[in-house]
């Protein structure tokens, strides 16, 4: 007798009053056991060692009792595996050895072959072997625009000026770049799904920096190609500051739209329409507030989410490194204990 | 025969097809003549020397023929003038000597007395003496939330976690803090208006990091108190990433709502309603794109702005330090030359 993971039921808009919860970046620096395991290992290396990936992915599931494991990886992993020169600098983020400055560099961007990442499949299988049947494993990849922004800027950026200039000045070259990145993301996700990932989340972390027209014409089609490659599992689509893009993002081939804390979930669902579940959206910056404040805000999120046809509880962005893990554990318990009644009550209004 | 500045007509929703234009941070690092004048002078010092303030404020008016001068200052100037220990570190931003960590520090936050800033009035009078009659001088201040975020975080922040935690955990102390900051901002603006500023812009740069409910209850009332203090001139209200807050921001006592590039101006105006003009909103990251791309986007902004009851052309955020001043000059010419016809054409659709 196995129970279908509630996360998958929510993605299918069939959760009833059950409310699944997980946290973006739940496997990471907020956990002392993570810091202990990672000690002395570079980020990109840690993502390629199946034993370590399984352990890190499982840590928050054991500790917090969340309803989903998110595959521990980094959005740069498939690029590095394809042969792009880069490193993850602590306190900075990804740094690209040769940022894209010429058309020739775009033409020469390497492909990612599944044979280059046998460890990814091995990690996924290892996680599934440990993960209880009522919890789901979510695969992970960065979306073409966000990957392109790192390749073009050379690292993190405040305004994405070079990326936007390329997109505007040379749409043909831009589409070639994003087409290649879409294939890399799609391969990375396909390997995960084939090995046992039961859902995927495409992170277009910085898409919210774009005007809707640019997103619609120059970004959405590429993300759509990634999504089409893994259409056999529920697909979650997330970015920060995407209030103006929520409906467009839902049209990429998406069952669940992730929403940051700026848009209440009932309003988000109104913009997206009745055919999609939503995920989110407690402000992670509030995790350092007193517990009663957090609890009240979490209840507000649950009530608003009950107005959507499906809801997966999450933060509005990743867990901050400074978050107290005990607060996250307590939050999971609140969602599980109070969620069903709050949902039932909200539904009758 | 003096002509009323078109910026004031636009704020009053009486501009017809004329289209005023200025740029946030037009007086600043993008201009070589600015860098020459500032050389060797610390930021906060430069804001307190009337001769320098007049020169810097006038530089972009002379060079670009923009329709408004924005008073050259820094949002930290009134805090420093009140006696708060801080410095502006190059490449970092404001750094507070003793970030607010206790209630006692809030109780002891000093007041700003007009007598502490006679130079501000002198600077304003100096600018008005040089500014042509068809151009408007816009006064400048930071809004209570944005000022509070610097005081509480100790400097620039990515997530405003301490600020949000204080707001949520101790609303009474938060309101005391923001009430004091509102008085400081109000005094700073009142001095400018009394000396001749013909409009003001309140910069709540980081308000877009807040959920709408928090903005409505804990931020808007304080910004409203600032606005009420200068209700005798048109008031522009601006923040970045404020798509979800536009209507609320319009309710602070505001004639013009500044909009960043994420929300098209016709949609922004729809959210705000017919009683307010809008300002914006070309993406400043596009200023490095080829001219034809910039021109086409500027025309899109003009067409969308024509659907609002009033429009002041601007960027969606400040001029980047790397911007080519010649592009800005060309952009002003485009707005002046093509704006009226584009507005007339858009109005007939």
Coordinates of N, CA and C in Angstrom, one line a residue, chain B residues 207-323:
Chain B
X207 N 10.9 49.7 -1.6 CA 9.6 49.3 -1.1 C 9.1 48.1 -1.9
X208 N 9.6 47.9 -3.1 CA 9.1 46.7 -3.9 C 9.5 45.4 -3.3
X209 N 10.3 45.4 -2.3 CA 10.7 44.1 -1.6 C 9.6 43.6 -0.7
X210 N 8.6 44.5 -0.5 CA 7.5 44.2 0.5 C 6.3 43.5 -0.1
X211 N 5.6 42.7 0.7 CA 4.3 42.2 0.3 C 3.3 43.4 0.4
X212 N 2.3 43.4 -0.4 CA 1.4 44.5 -0.4 C 0.7 44.8 0.9
X213 N 0.4 43.8 1.7 CA -0.2 44.0 3.0 C 0.7 44.8 4.0
X214 N 2.0 44.4 4.0 CA 2.9 45.1 4.8 C 3.1 46.5 4.4
X215 N 3.2 46.7 3.0 CA 3.3 48.0 2.5 C 2.2 48.9 3.0
X216 N 1.0 48.3 2.8 CA -0.3 49.1 3.1 C -0.3 49.5 4.6
X217 N 0.0 48.6 5.5 CA -0.2 48.9 6.9 C 1.0 49.6 7.6
X218 N 2.2 49.2 7.2 CA 3.4 49.7 7.9 C 4.3 50.7 7.2
X219 N 4.0 51.0 5.9 CA 4.8 51.9 5.2 C 4.1 53.0 4.6
X220 N 3.0 52.7 3.9 CA 2.2 53.8 3.3 C 1.8 54.9 4.2
X221 N 1.3 54.7 5.4 CA 0.9 55.8 6.3 C 2.1 56.8 6.6
X222 N 3.3 56.2 6.7 CA 4.4 57.1 7.0 C 4.8 57.9 5.7
X223 N 4.8 57.3 4.6 CA 5.1 58.0 3.4 C 4.0 59.1 3.1
X224 N 2.8 58.7 3.5 CA 1.7 59.7 3.4 C 1.9 60.9 4.2
X225 N 2.5 60.7 5.4 CA 2.7 61.9 6.3 C 3.8 62.8 5.6
X226 N 4.8 62.2 5.0 CA 5.8 63.0 4.3 C 5.1 63.8 3.2
X227 N 4.3 63.1 2.4 CA 3.6 63.8 1.2 C 2.7 64.9 1.7
X228 N 2.0 64.7 2.8 CA 1.1 65.7 3.3 C 1.8 67.0 3.6
X229 N 3.1 66.9 3.9 CA 3.9 68.1 4.3 C 4.3 69.0 3.2
X230 N 4.1 68.5 1.9 CA 4.5 69.2 0.7 C 3.4 69.2 -0.3
X231 N 2.2 69.2 0.2 CA 1.0 69.0 -0.6 C 0.8 70.2 -1.6
X232 N 1.6 71.3 -1.4 CA 1.4 72.5 -2.3 C 2.2 72.4 -3.6
X233 N 2.9 71.3 -3.8 CA 3.5 71.1 -5.1 C 3.2 69.6 -5.6
X234 N 3.4 69.4 -6.9 CA 3.1 68.0 -7.4 C 4.2 67.1 -6.8
X235 N 3.6 65.9 -6.4 CA 4.5 64.9 -5.7 C 4.6 63.6 -6.6
X236 N 5.8 63.2 -6.8 CA 6.1 62.0 -7.6 C 6.6 60.9 -6.6
X237 N 6.1 59.7 -6.8 CA 6.3 58.6 -5.8 C 6.9 57.5 -6.5
X238 N 8.1 57.1 -6.2 CA 8.8 56.0 -7.0 C 9.5 55.0 -6.2
X239 N 9.4 53.7 -6.7 CA 10.2 52.6 -6.2 C 10.4 51.6 -7.3
X240 N 11.3 50.7 -7.1 CA 11.7 49.7 -8.1 C 10.9 48.4 -7.7
X241 N 10.4 47.7 -8.8 CA 9.7 46.4 -8.5 C 8.4 46.6 -7.8
X242 N 7.7 47.7 -8.1 CA 6.5 48.0 -7.3 C 5.2 47.7 -8.0
X243 N 5.3 46.7 -9.0 CA 4.1 46.4 -9.8 C 2.9 46.2 -8.9
X244 N 3.1 45.5 -7.8 CA 2.0 45.1 -6.9 C 1.5 46.3 -6.0
X245 N 2.3 47.3 -6.0 CA 2.1 48.4 -5.0 C 1.6 49.7 -5.7
X246 N 1.5 49.7 -7.0 CA 1.3 51.0 -7.7 C 0.1 51.7 -7.2
X247 N -1.0 51.0 -7.0 CA -2.2 51.7 -6.6 C -2.1 52.2 -5.2
X248 N -1.5 51.4 -4.3 CA -1.2 51.8 -2.9 C -0.3 53.1 -2.9
X249 N 0.7 53.0 -3.7 CA 1.6 54.2 -3.7 C 0.9 55.4 -4.2
X250 N 0.0 55.3 -5.1 CA -0.8 56.5 -5.6 C -1.6 57.1 -4.5
X251 N -1.9 56.3 -3.5 CA -2.8 56.8 -2.4 C -2.0 57.5 -1.3
X252 N -0.7 57.7 -1.4 CA 0.0 58.3 -0.4 C -0.1 59.8 -0.4
X253 N -0.8 60.3 -1.3 CA -0.8 61.8 -1.5 C 0.2 62.1 -2.6
X254 N -0.2 61.8 -3.8 CA 0.7 61.6 -4.9 C 0.0 62.1 -6.2
X255 N 0.7 62.9 -7.0 CA 0.1 63.3 -8.3 C 0.7 62.4 -9.4
X256 N 1.9 61.9 -9.2 CA 2.6 61.1 -10.3 C 3.2 59.9 -9.7
X257 N 2.9 58.7 -10.3 CA 3.5 57.5 -9.8 C 4.6 57.0 -10.8
X258 N 5.8 56.9 -10.2 CA 6.9 56.4 -11.0 C 6.8 54.9 -11.2
X259 N 7.1 54.4 -12.4 CA 6.9 53.0 -12.7 C 8.2 52.4 -13.2
X260 N 8.6 51.3 -12.7 CA 9.8 50.7 -13.4 C 9.5 50.0 -14.7
X261 N 10.5 49.4 -15.3 CA 10.3 48.9 -16.7 C 9.4 47.6 -16.7
X262 N 9.1 47.1 -15.6 CA 8.5 45.8 -15.6 C 7.0 45.8 -16.0
X263 N 6.4 47.0 -15.7 CA 4.9 47.1 -16.0 C 4.7 48.1 -17.1
X264 N 4.1 47.8 -18.2 CA 3.9 48.7 -19.3 C 3.0 49.9 -18.7
X265 N 3.2 51.1 -19.2 CA 2.6 52.3 -18.6 C 1.1 52.2 -18.7
X266 N 0.5 51.7 -19.8 CA -0.9 51.6 -20.0 C -1.5 50.7 -18.9
X267 N -0.8 49.6 -18.6 CA -1.3 48.6 -17.6 C -1.1 49.3 -16.2
X268 N 0.0 50.0 -16.0 CA 0.2 50.7 -14.7 C -0.9 51.7 -14.5
X269 N -1.2 52.5 -15.5 CA -2.3 53.5 -15.4 C -3.6 52.8 -15.1
X270 N -3.9 51.7 -15.7 CA -5.1 50.9 -15.4 C -5.2 50.6 -13.9
X271 N -4.0 50.1 -13.4 CA -4.0 49.7 -11.9 C -4.2 50.9 -11.0
X272 N -3.7 52.1 -11.4 CA -3.6 53.2 -10.6 C -5.0 54.0 -10.7
X273 N -5.5 54.0 -11.9 CA -6.8 54.8 -12.0 C -6.5 56.1 -12.7
X274 N -7.6 56.8 -13.0 CA -7.6 58.0 -13.9 C -7.1 59.3 -13.2
X275 N -6.9 59.3 -11.9 CA -6.6 60.5 -11.2 C -5.1 60.8 -11.0
X276 N -4.3 60.0 -11.7 CA -2.8 60.1 -11.5 C -2.1 60.1 -12.8
X277 N -1.0 60.9 -12.9 CA -0.1 60.7 -14.1 C 0.9 59.6 -13.7
X278 N 1.6 59.1 -14.8 CA 2.6 58.2 -14.5 C 4.0 58.7 -15.1
X279 N 5.0 58.2 -14.5 CA 6.4 58.6 -14.9 C 7.2 57.3 -15.3
X280 N 7.9 57.3 -16.4 CA 8.8 56.2 -16.7 C 8.8 56.0 -18.2
X281 N 9.2 54.8 -18.6 CA 9.7 53.7 -17.9 C 10.6 52.8 -18.7
X282 N 11.5 53.4 -19.5 CA 12.5 52.7 -20.4 C 13.5 52.0 -19.5
X283 N 13.7 50.7 -19.8 CA 14.7 49.9 -19.0 C 16.1 50.5 -19.2
X284 N 16.7 51.0 -18.1 CA 18.0 51.6 -18.2 C 19.0 50.6 -18.7
X285 N 18.8 49.3 -18.5 CA 19.8 48.3 -18.9 C 19.8 48.2 -20.4
X286 N 18.8 48.8 -21.1 CA 18.8 48.8 -22.6 C 19.6 49.9 -23.2
X287 N 20.2 50.8 -22.3 CA 20.9 52.0 -22.9 C 22.2 51.6 -23.6
X288 N 22.6 50.4 -23.4 CA 23.8 50.0 -24.1 C 23.5 49.2 -25.4
X289 N 22.2 49.1 -25.7 CA 21.8 48.4 -26.9 C 22.0 49.4 -28.1
X290 N 21.9 48.9 -29.3 CA 22.0 49.8 -30.5 C 20.9 50.8 -30.5
X291 N 21.3 52.0 -31.1 CA 20.3 53.1 -31.0 C 19.0 52.8 -31.5
X292 N 18.9 52.0 -32.6 CA 17.5 51.8 -33.2 C 16.7 51.0 -32.2
X293 N 17.3 50.1 -31.5 CA 16.6 49.3 -30.4 C 16.1 50.3 -29.4
X294 N 16.9 51.1 -28.9 CA 16.5 52.1 -27.8 C 15.4 53.0 -28.4
X295 N 15.5 53.4 -29.6 CA 14.5 54.3 -30.1 C 13.2 53.6 -30.2
X296 N 13.2 52.4 -30.7 CA 11.9 51.7 -30.8 C 11.3 51.5 -29.5
X297 N 12.1 51.1 -28.5 CA 11.5 50.9 -27.1 C 11.0 52.2 -26.5
X298 N 11.7 53.3 -26.8 CA 11.3 54.6 -26.3 C 9.9 55.0 -26.9
X299 N 9.8 54.6 -28.2 CA 8.5 54.9 -28.9 C 7.4 54.1 -28.2
X300 N 7.7 52.8 -27.9 CA 6.7 52.0 -27.2 C 6.3 52.6 -25.9
X301 N 7.3 53.1 -25.2 CA 7.0 53.8 -23.9 C 6.1 55.0 -24.1
X302 N 6.4 55.7 -25.1 CA 5.6 56.9 -25.4 C 4.1 56.6 -25.7
X303 N 4.0 55.5 -26.6 CA 2.6 55.1 -27.0 C 1.8 54.6 -25.8
X304 N 2.5 53.8 -24.9 CA 1.8 53.3 -23.7 C 1.5 54.4 -22.8
X305 N 2.4 55.3 -22.6 CA 2.2 56.5 -21.7 C 1.0 57.4 -22.2
X306 N 0.8 57.4 -23.5 CA -0.3 58.2 -24.0 C -1.6 57.7 -23.5
X307 N -1.7 56.5 -23.1 CA -3.0 55.9 -22.6 C -3.3 56.4 -21.1
X308 N -2.3 56.9 -20.5 CA -2.4 57.4 -19.1 C -2.9 58.9 -19.2
X309 N -3.5 59.3 -18.1 CA -4.0 60.7 -18.1 C -2.9 61.8 -18.1
X310 N -1.7 61.3 -17.7 CA -0.5 62.2 -17.8 C 0.7 61.4 -17.8
X311 N 1.8 61.9 -18.5 CA 3.0 61.1 -18.7 C 4.2 61.9 -18.6
X312 N 5.1 61.6 -17.8 CA 6.5 62.2 -17.8 C 7.4 61.1 -18.2
X313 N 8.1 61.3 -19.3 CA 9.1 60.3 -19.8 C 10.3 60.2 -18.9
X314 N 10.7 59.0 -18.6 CA 11.9 58.8 -17.7 C 12.4 57.4 -18.0
X315 N 13.5 57.0 -17.3 CA 13.9 55.6 -17.3 C 13.1 54.9 -16.2
X316 N 13.2 53.6 -16.2 CA 12.5 52.8 -15.1 C 13.3 52.8 -13.8
X317 N 14.5 53.2 -13.8 CA 15.3 53.4 -12.7 C 16.4 54.4 -13.0
X318 N 17.4 54.5 -12.2 CA 18.4 55.5 -12.4 C 19.4 55.3 -13.6
X319 N 20.0 56.3 -14.1 CA 21.0 56.2 -15.2 C 22.1 55.4 -14.6
X320 N 22.5 54.3 -15.3 CA 23.7 53.6 -14.9 C 25.0 54.4 -15.1
X321 N 25.9 54.2 -14.2 CA 27.2 54.9 -14.3 C 27.9 54.7 -15.7
X322 N 27.6 53.5 -16.3 CA 28.3 53.2 -17.6 C 27.5 53.8 -18.8
X323 N 26.4 54.4 -18.6 CA 25.6 54.9 -19.7 C 26.4 55.9 -20.5

